[in-house]
Each structure stands twice: as structure tokens, then as C-alpha cells.
mmCIF file of C-alpha atoms in Angstrom:
data_model
loop_
_atom_site.group_PDB
_atom_site.id
_atom_site.type_symbol
_atom_site.label_atom_id
_atom_site.label_comp_id
_atom_site.label_asym_id
_atom_site.label_seq_id
_atom_site.Cartn_x
_atom_site.Cartn_y
_atom_site.Cartn_z
ATOM 1 C CA MET Q 1 0.909 5.226 -6.014
ATOM 2 C CA LYS Q 2 4.442 4.407 -4.674
ATOM 3 C CA ILE Q 3 6.488 1.332 -5.481
ATOM 4 C CA SER Q 4 6.862 -0.967 -2.586
ATOM 5 C CA ASN Q 5 9.801 -2.782 -1.297
ATOM 6 C CA THR Q 6 8.838 -5.966 -3.254
ATOM 7 C CA GLY Q 7 9.124 -3.893 -6.464
ATOM 8 C CA LEU Q 8 12.304 -2.316 -5.788
ATOM 9 C CA GLU Q 9 13.892 -5.845 -5.039
ATOM 10 C CA LEU Q 10 12.652 -7.178 -8.331
ATOM 11 C CA ILE Q 11 14.107 -4.166 -10.132
ATOM 12 C CA LYS Q 12 17.610 -4.567 -8.135
ATOM 13 C CA LYS Q 13 17.309 -8.523 -8.846
ATOM 14 C CA PHE Q 14 17.605 -8.198 -12.681
ATOM 15 C CA GLU Q 15 19.207 -4.567 -12.942
ATOM 16 C CA GLY Q 16 22.257 -5.551 -10.874
ATOM 17 C CA CYS Q 17 24.452 -2.891 -9.061
ATOM 18 C CA ARG Q 18 27.724 -1.407 -10.094
ATOM 19 C CA LEU Q 19 29.215 1.254 -7.964
ATOM 20 C CA THR Q 20 31.877 2.451 -10.618
ATOM 21 C CA ALA Q 21 30.937 4.003 -14.161
ATOM 22 C CA TYR Q 22 30.855 1.549 -17.015
ATOM 23 C CA LYS Q 23 30.008 1.400 -20.718
ATOM 24 C CA ASP Q 24 26.852 -0.521 -21.461
ATOM 25 C CA SER Q 25 26.497 -2.762 -24.314
ATOM 26 C CA VAL Q 26 25.866 0.474 -26.566
ATOM 27 C CA GLY Q 27 28.750 2.523 -24.991
ATOM 28 C CA ILE Q 28 26.737 4.667 -22.616
ATOM 29 C CA TRP Q 29 28.586 5.650 -19.288
ATOM 30 C CA THR Q 30 26.302 3.882 -16.675
ATOM 31 C CA ILE Q 31 26.471 3.392 -12.894
ATOM 32 C CA GLY Q 32 24.315 1.933 -10.161
ATOM 33 C CA TYR Q 33 21.197 0.258 -11.323
ATOM 34 C CA GLY Q 34 21.299 1.419 -14.758
ATOM 35 C CA THR Q 35 21.665 5.198 -14.017
ATOM 36 C CA THR Q 36 23.035 7.394 -16.858
ATOM 37 C CA THR Q 37 23.609 11.108 -17.813
ATOM 38 C CA ALA Q 38 19.749 10.941 -19.160
ATOM 39 C CA ASP Q 39 18.843 10.914 -15.571
ATOM 40 C CA LYS Q 40 20.867 14.092 -14.713
ATOM 41 C CA ALA Q 41 17.412 15.897 -13.978
ATOM 42 C CA ILE Q 42 16.942 13.555 -11.112
ATOM 43 C CA THR Q 43 20.635 12.641 -9.866
ATOM 44 C CA GLY Q 44 22.160 15.868 -10.655
ATOM 45 C CA THR Q 45 25.308 14.310 -11.909
ATOM 46 C CA ILE Q 46 26.953 13.551 -15.310
ATOM 47 C CA ILE Q 47 27.768 9.753 -15.547
ATOM 48 C CA CYS Q 48 31.503 9.518 -16.951
ATOM 49 C CA GLN Q 49 34.579 7.499 -16.883
ATOM 50 C CA GLY Q 50 36.230 7.232 -13.142
ATOM 51 C CA LEU Q 51 32.713 7.905 -11.357
ATOM 52 C CA GLN Q 52 32.277 6.229 -7.973
ATOM 53 C CA ILE Q 53 29.317 5.995 -5.755
ATOM 54 C CA ASN Q 54 28.392 4.045 -2.784
ATOM 55 C CA GLN Q 55 25.445 1.582 -2.195
ATOM 56 C CA ILE Q 56 23.534 4.247 -0.452
ATOM 57 C CA MET Q 57 23.563 6.709 -3.168
ATOM 58 C CA ALA Q 58 22.856 3.761 -5.823
ATOM 59 C CA ASP Q 59 19.614 2.975 -3.661
ATOM 60 C CA GLU Q 60 18.843 6.708 -3.489
ATOM 61 C CA TRP Q 61 19.115 7.251 -7.261
ATOM 62 C CA LEU Q 62 16.962 4.050 -8.089
ATOM 63 C CA ARG Q 63 14.137 5.321 -5.585
ATOM 64 C CA LYS Q 64 14.234 8.832 -7.148
ATOM 65 C CA SER Q 65 14.287 7.548 -10.539
ATOM 66 C CA VAL Q 66 11.219 5.155 -9.867
ATOM 67 C CA ASP Q 67 9.327 7.826 -8.164
ATOM 68 C CA GLN Q 68 9.912 10.747 -10.352
ATOM 69 C CA LYS Q 69 10.224 8.976 -13.887
ATOM 70 C CA TYR Q 70 8.994 5.577 -14.037
ATOM 71 C CA GLY Q 71 6.321 5.428 -11.473
ATOM 72 C CA PRO Q 72 4.380 8.267 -13.149
ATOM 73 C CA LYS Q 73 4.462 6.389 -16.504
ATOM 74 C CA VAL Q 74 2.325 3.508 -14.938
ATOM 75 C CA ASP Q 75 0.163 6.204 -12.959
ATOM 76 C CA LYS Q 76 -0.243 7.544 -16.540
ATOM 77 C CA TYR Q 77 -2.862 4.850 -16.741
ATOM 78 C CA SER Q 78 -4.660 5.191 -13.344
ATOM 79 C CA LYS Q 79 -8.181 4.436 -14.932
ATOM 80 C CA TYR Q 80 -7.148 0.735 -14.396
ATOM 81 C CA GLU Q 81 -6.935 1.429 -10.617
ATOM 82 C CA TRP Q 82 -3.708 -0.923 -10.181
ATOM 83 C CA ASN Q 83 -3.167 -2.644 -6.960
ATOM 84 C CA GLN Q 84 0.174 -2.829 -5.462
ATOM 85 C CA ASN Q 85 1.476 -5.938 -7.043
ATOM 86 C CA GLU Q 86 0.312 -4.853 -10.398
ATOM 87 C CA PHE Q 87 1.800 -1.173 -10.132
ATOM 88 C CA ASP Q 88 5.059 -2.945 -8.804
ATOM 89 C CA ALA Q 89 5.336 -5.369 -11.605
ATOM 90 C CA LEU Q 90 4.672 -2.713 -14.363
ATOM 91 C CA VAL Q 91 7.138 -0.215 -12.694
ATOM 92 C CA SER Q 92 9.838 -3.072 -13.139
ATOM 93 C CA PHE Q 93 8.833 -3.617 -16.574
ATOM 94 C CA THR Q 94 9.004 0.234 -17.378
ATOM 95 C CA TYR Q 95 12.368 0.454 -15.841
ATOM 96 C CA ASN Q 96 13.541 -2.028 -18.283
ATOM 97 C CA VAL Q 97 11.396 -1.300 -21.415
ATOM 98 C CA GLY Q 98 10.944 2.354 -20.955
ATOM 99 C CA SER Q 99 6.806 2.668 -20.940
ATOM 100 C CA ILE Q 100 3.846 0.533 -20.783
ATOM 101 C CA ASP Q 101 2.180 2.392 -23.749
ATOM 102 C CA GLY Q 102 2.822 -0.673 -26.035
ATOM 103 C CA LEU Q 103 2.128 -3.374 -23.461
ATOM 104 C CA THR Q 104 -1.509 -1.648 -22.730
ATOM 105 C CA ALA Q 105 -2.032 -0.596 -26.302
ATOM 106 C CA SER Q 106 -2.403 3.080 -24.954
ATOM 107 C CA GLY Q 107 -4.827 1.889 -22.301
ATOM 108 C CA SER Q 108 -7.001 -0.256 -24.500
ATOM 109 C CA ARG Q 109 -6.364 -3.835 -23.425
ATOM 110 C CA SER Q 110 -7.713 -5.494 -20.370
ATOM 111 C CA LYS Q 111 -5.659 -6.358 -17.202
ATOM 112 C CA GLU Q 112 -5.879 -9.961 -18.538
ATOM 113 C CA ASP Q 113 -4.463 -9.181 -21.963
ATOM 114 C CA ILE Q 114 -1.615 -7.202 -20.196
ATOM 115 C CA ALA Q 115 -0.602 -10.083 -18.183
ATOM 116 C CA ASP Q 116 -0.506 -12.154 -21.148
ATOM 117 C CA LYS Q 117 1.421 -9.571 -23.034
ATOM 118 C CA ILE Q 118 4.265 -9.018 -20.465
ATOM 119 C CA LEU Q 119 5.734 -12.440 -21.585
ATOM 120 C CA ALA Q 120 6.262 -11.267 -24.979
ATOM 121 C CA TYR Q 121 8.841 -8.693 -24.350
ATOM 122 C CA ASN Q 122 11.798 -10.943 -23.768
ATOM 123 C CA ARG Q 123 13.687 -10.009 -26.937
ATOM 124 C CA ALA Q 124 16.727 -7.815 -27.499
ATOM 125 C CA GLY Q 125 18.121 -7.412 -31.124
ATOM 126 C CA GLY Q 126 15.636 -9.870 -32.375
ATOM 127 C CA LYS Q 127 16.778 -12.673 -30.194
ATOM 128 C CA VAL Q 128 15.042 -14.296 -27.094
ATOM 129 C CA LEU Q 129 17.140 -13.714 -24.013
ATOM 130 C CA PRO Q 130 17.042 -15.976 -20.965
ATOM 131 C CA GLY Q 131 17.461 -13.123 -18.592
ATOM 132 C CA LEU Q 132 14.657 -11.107 -20.107
ATOM 133 C CA THR Q 133 12.464 -14.160 -20.127
ATOM 134 C CA ARG Q 134 13.088 -14.702 -16.298
ATOM 135 C CA ARG Q 135 12.295 -11.060 -15.704
ATOM 136 C CA ARG Q 136 9.089 -11.183 -17.712
ATOM 137 C CA GLN Q 137 8.124 -14.391 -15.981
ATOM 138 C CA GLU Q 138 8.535 -12.942 -12.485
ATOM 139 C CA GLU Q 139 6.926 -9.584 -13.333
ATOM 140 C CA ARG Q 140 3.927 -11.582 -14.584
ATOM 141 C CA ALA Q 141 3.770 -13.657 -11.506
ATOM 142 C CA LEU Q 142 3.798 -10.624 -9.414
ATOM 143 C CA PHE Q 143 1.016 -8.983 -11.604
ATOM 144 C CA VAL Q 144 -1.177 -11.580 -11.038
ATOM 145 C CA THR Q 145 -0.669 -12.278 -7.520
ATOM 146 C CA PRO Q 146 -3.626 -10.763 -5.376
ATOM 147 C CA VAL Q 147 -2.689 -8.482 -2.617
ATOM 148 C CA LYS Q 148 -3.416 -9.530 0.741
ATOM 149 C CA LYS Q 149 -5.082 -7.054 2.559
ATOM 150 C CA GLU Q 150 -4.155 -6.141 6.272
ATOM 151 C CA GLY Q 151 -5.160 -3.755 8.824
ATOM 152 C CA TRP Q 152 -7.735 -0.906 8.212
ATOM 153 C CA VAL Q 153 -9.151 -0.951 4.853
ATOM 154 C CA LYS Q 154 -11.779 1.308 3.386
ATOM 155 C CA GLU Q 155 -13.786 -0.895 0.998
ATOM 156 C CA ASP Q 156 -16.093 0.261 -1.983
ATOM 157 C CA GLY Q 157 -19.134 2.015 -0.379
ATOM 158 C CA GLY Q 158 -17.197 3.655 2.253
ATOM 159 C CA HIS Q 159 -17.416 0.826 4.863
ATOM 160 C CA TRP Q 160 -14.445 0.088 6.864
ATOM 161 C CA ARG Q 161 -13.242 -3.304 7.474
ATOM 162 C CA PHE Q 162 -10.235 -4.782 9.669
ATOM 163 C CA TYR Q 163 -8.138 -7.610 8.097
ATOM 164 C CA CYS Q 164 -6.000 -10.125 10.052
ATOM 165 C CA SER Q 165 -3.940 -12.425 7.947
ATOM 166 C CA GLY Q 166 -5.989 -11.722 4.902
ATOM 167 C CA LYS Q 167 -9.323 -12.284 6.622
ATOM 168 C CA TYR Q 168 -11.475 -9.471 7.866
ATOM 169 C CA VAL Q 169 -13.189 -9.465 11.410
ATOM 170 C CA ARG Q 170 -16.893 -10.042 11.537
ATOM 171 C CA ASN Q 171 -19.582 -10.481 14.220
ATOM 172 C CA GLU Q 172 -17.012 -9.589 16.958
ATOM 173 C CA TRP Q 173 -15.388 -6.994 18.922
ATOM 174 C CA TYR Q 174 -11.713 -6.089 18.010
ATOM 175 C CA GLN Q 175 -9.133 -4.320 19.859
ATOM 176 C CA ASP Q 176 -6.776 -2.222 17.956
ATOM 177 C CA GLY Q 177 -4.315 -0.623 20.299
ATOM 178 C CA ASP Q 178 -6.394 0.991 23.250
ATOM 179 C CA LYS Q 179 -9.526 1.093 21.305
ATOM 180 C CA TRP Q 180 -12.208 -1.475 20.840
ATOM 181 C CA TYR Q 181 -14.695 -1.793 17.752
ATOM 182 C CA TRP Q 182 -17.382 -3.879 16.840
ATOM 183 C CA PHE Q 183 -17.721 -5.268 13.453
ATOM 184 C CA ASP Q 184 -21.158 -6.655 11.979
ATOM 185 C CA GLY Q 185 -21.912 -9.763 9.924
ATOM 186 C CA ALA Q 186 -20.726 -8.141 6.847
ATOM 187 C CA GLY Q 187 -17.369 -7.325 8.557
ATOM 188 C CA HIS Q 188 -18.257 -3.356 8.609
ATOM 189 C CA MET Q 189 -17.106 -1.473 11.373
ATOM 190 C CA VAL Q 190 -20.174 0.083 13.069
ATOM 191 C CA ARG Q 191 -20.622 3.600 14.499
ATOM 192 C CA ASP Q 192 -22.872 6.036 16.185
ATOM 193 C CA THR Q 193 -24.730 3.230 17.884
ATOM 194 C CA TRP Q 194 -25.341 1.091 20.963
ATOM 195 C CA ARG Q 195 -24.114 -2.503 21.401
ATOM 196 C CA GLN Q 196 -25.047 -4.888 24.224
ATOM 197 C CA CYS Q 197 -22.547 -7.310 25.367
ATOM 198 C CA LYS Q 198 -22.695 -9.625 28.448
ATOM 199 C CA GLY Q 199 -25.715 -7.615 29.975
ATOM 200 C CA SER Q 200 -23.844 -4.319 29.513
ATOM 201 C CA TRP Q 201 -24.537 -1.478 27.093
ATOM 202 C CA TYR Q 202 -21.561 0.202 25.111
ATOM 203 C CA TYR Q 203 -21.682 3.159 22.722
ATOM 204 C CA LEU Q 204 -19.450 3.169 19.569
ATOM 205 C CA GLY Q 205 -18.807 6.722 18.797
ATOM 206 C CA PHE Q 206 -18.489 8.518 15.226
ATOM 207 C CA ASP Q 207 -15.144 7.012 14.583
ATOM 208 C CA GLY Q 208 -16.201 3.559 15.593
ATOM 209 C CA ALA Q 209 -14.352 3.447 18.876
ATOM 210 C CA MET Q 210 -16.063 2.391 22.003
ATOM 211 C CA ILE Q 211 -16.810 5.390 24.284
ATOM 212 C CA LYS Q 212 -14.857 4.778 27.649
ATOM 213 C CA GLY Q 213 -14.418 6.789 30.932
ATOM 214 C CA CYS Q 214 -16.325 9.914 30.265
ATOM 215 C CA VAL Q 215 -19.750 11.488 30.246
ATOM 216 C CA LYS Q 216 -21.221 11.929 26.809
ATOM 217 C CA ALA Q 217 -24.388 13.451 25.376
ATOM 218 C CA ILE Q 218 -26.140 11.264 22.851
ATOM 219 C CA GLY Q 219 -29.141 12.730 21.312
ATOM 220 C CA SER Q 220 -31.172 14.455 24.094
ATOM 221 C CA GLU Q 221 -29.627 12.514 26.884
ATOM 222 C CA VAL Q 222 -26.409 12.404 28.953
ATOM 223 C CA PHE Q 223 -24.803 9.091 29.748
ATOM 224 C CA ALA Q 224 -21.811 8.123 31.898
ATOM 225 C CA PHE Q 225 -19.347 5.199 30.613
ATOM 226 C CA GLY Q 226 -16.962 3.638 32.925
ATOM 227 C CA LYS Q 227 -13.253 3.046 32.240
ATOM 228 C CA ASP Q 228 -14.139 -0.390 30.702
ATOM 229 C CA GLY Q 229 -16.822 1.269 28.268
ATOM 230 C CA ALA Q 230 -19.749 -0.010 30.102
ATOM 231 C CA MET Q 231 -22.710 2.355 30.491
ATOM 232 C CA LEU Q 232 -23.155 3.072 34.255
ATOM 233 C CA GLU Q 233 -26.454 2.855 35.915
ATOM 234 C CA GLY Q 234 -27.584 4.028 39.250
ATOM 235 C CA GLU Q 235 -25.985 6.582 41.511
ATOM 236 C CA ILE Q 236 -22.315 7.581 40.351
ATOM 237 C CA LYS Q 237 -19.621 9.896 41.658
ATOM 238 C CA LEU Q 238 -18.546 12.587 39.057
ATOM 239 C CA LYS Q 239 -15.260 14.809 39.303
ATOM 240 C CA THR Q 240 -13.390 17.390 37.386
ATOM 241 C CA ASN Q 241 -9.956 17.134 36.007
ATOM 242 C CA SER Q 242 -7.438 20.213 35.854
ATOM 243 C CA ARG Q 243 -9.246 21.476 32.643
ATOM 244 C CA GLY Q 244 -12.800 21.422 34.427
ATOM 245 C CA ALA Q 245 -13.944 18.494 32.347
ATOM 246 C CA ILE Q 246 -15.974 16.003 34.115
ATOM 247 C CA THR Q 247 -14.479 12.590 34.383
ATOM 248 C CA ILE Q 248 -15.671 9.339 36.081
#
């Protein structure tokens, strides 16, 4: 899984960005969003006195660090099947703390317990820090926020649904681009079947899209469909295109 912009912005908010190298609280040369020489395998750079970078490089190093170092530490516990908000929150946590091994008790805690335990990681040197408290609160809030589904989603069981503003289309036609689909009462896209609408018959192909403007063999019969997708009846005129294919 990859971190979203929401997760990146959360990290940026609490890490802050400095484009000139400085010594952190324990004397380690640091730059950007907390990048040090320990990240040399990712950045290819030794962080030292006098080093300066631009914002583009700082953002690039953050993204590479997240994708190559911190994201995998969360993916390590893929058995939880993290959603995007959970993943983003835990990558921010990991970027600050180092891992989620302790938070998850090596994968033995439930998601509910993990959400509660996030708030406990607000100390440094044995003292509660307001900045860490705020960070943990925002990470937990993101962790427990349900993900709003949008667009095409393949649900458990292999059924496809189409979500608009968090709600799936059901019992109606829906146009996506130049293609039309029908969704049943459960919101599942139907395919390889006929559908009657306002006295006309339409056929939904193997991918669920309405067949339009062609001649198609369905089972042991051949059918013709107009440009609007309606099955044609009676006498029709056929022609071929430059490739010799029959068109309506």
C-alpha cells in the first residue's frame, strides 16, 4: 500500500521542514523533514554542516523514505488489511516512533486496542510533550475515520459497485464515460445478461458495459444493436468498415 497525500501532509505538519542542515536535539545533522545520514541508502547524501536543499528535494526525500523505509514497516502487518486512513496514520506514527511493533504488540492487538494505544506514545525523556500529544490525537482521529468509497470498488465476493459521494448506485442505469452499466438492488454491476428498459432490450457484455452499435453473437444467435444500445428488430441495413467488420 502507498501513503496518500493526507498521510504525507500529516507528517509534514508535525515534522516541519528545514532546508539548511542543523543539529537535532541529540546532535545529529538533520535536514528536510527529519532526514539524516542514516537515510543515505535512500537519499544518496551525507547530511553535514552547510548542506542546503530546495523544497522539491525535501519533498522527494520524504516520499522516498516513506515508500522505501516506513511504509514497509506498516505493511509488515498486512494481516490487518489496513484501509487507507489506518495506513496513513500508522506511517506517520512510524515516521516519528520508528515502528509499530510495540503499538501492535507484534501483531497481537485488535484494531480497537491499537487505536487506544496510539495516544500513549506522547512522551519523550519520560515527559509528556504537548506536540506529541497533538500528533497522537490527530493520528488516532485519522486511524478511526471510515474511508469514503468513491468510483469503482470490487467488494468481497468479487462483485463490482460504483460509489458516488460514498453511496453505491443501485436499481438503476449509470453512465461512466461513454459506457452505460446496470446495477441491481444489491448495488452489484450485472453482466452477460439482457435488460429491458422502456420497451427496448439491451445487452450487458462480459465487462458489464452495454453493447452498442454492432452485431454480436450471443449464444447460438446473432443480434444487432443500435448506437444507443437498443436491440434492433425487423429489417436493418448492414455495412462494413475499412477492416471488413460489420457495423450498423
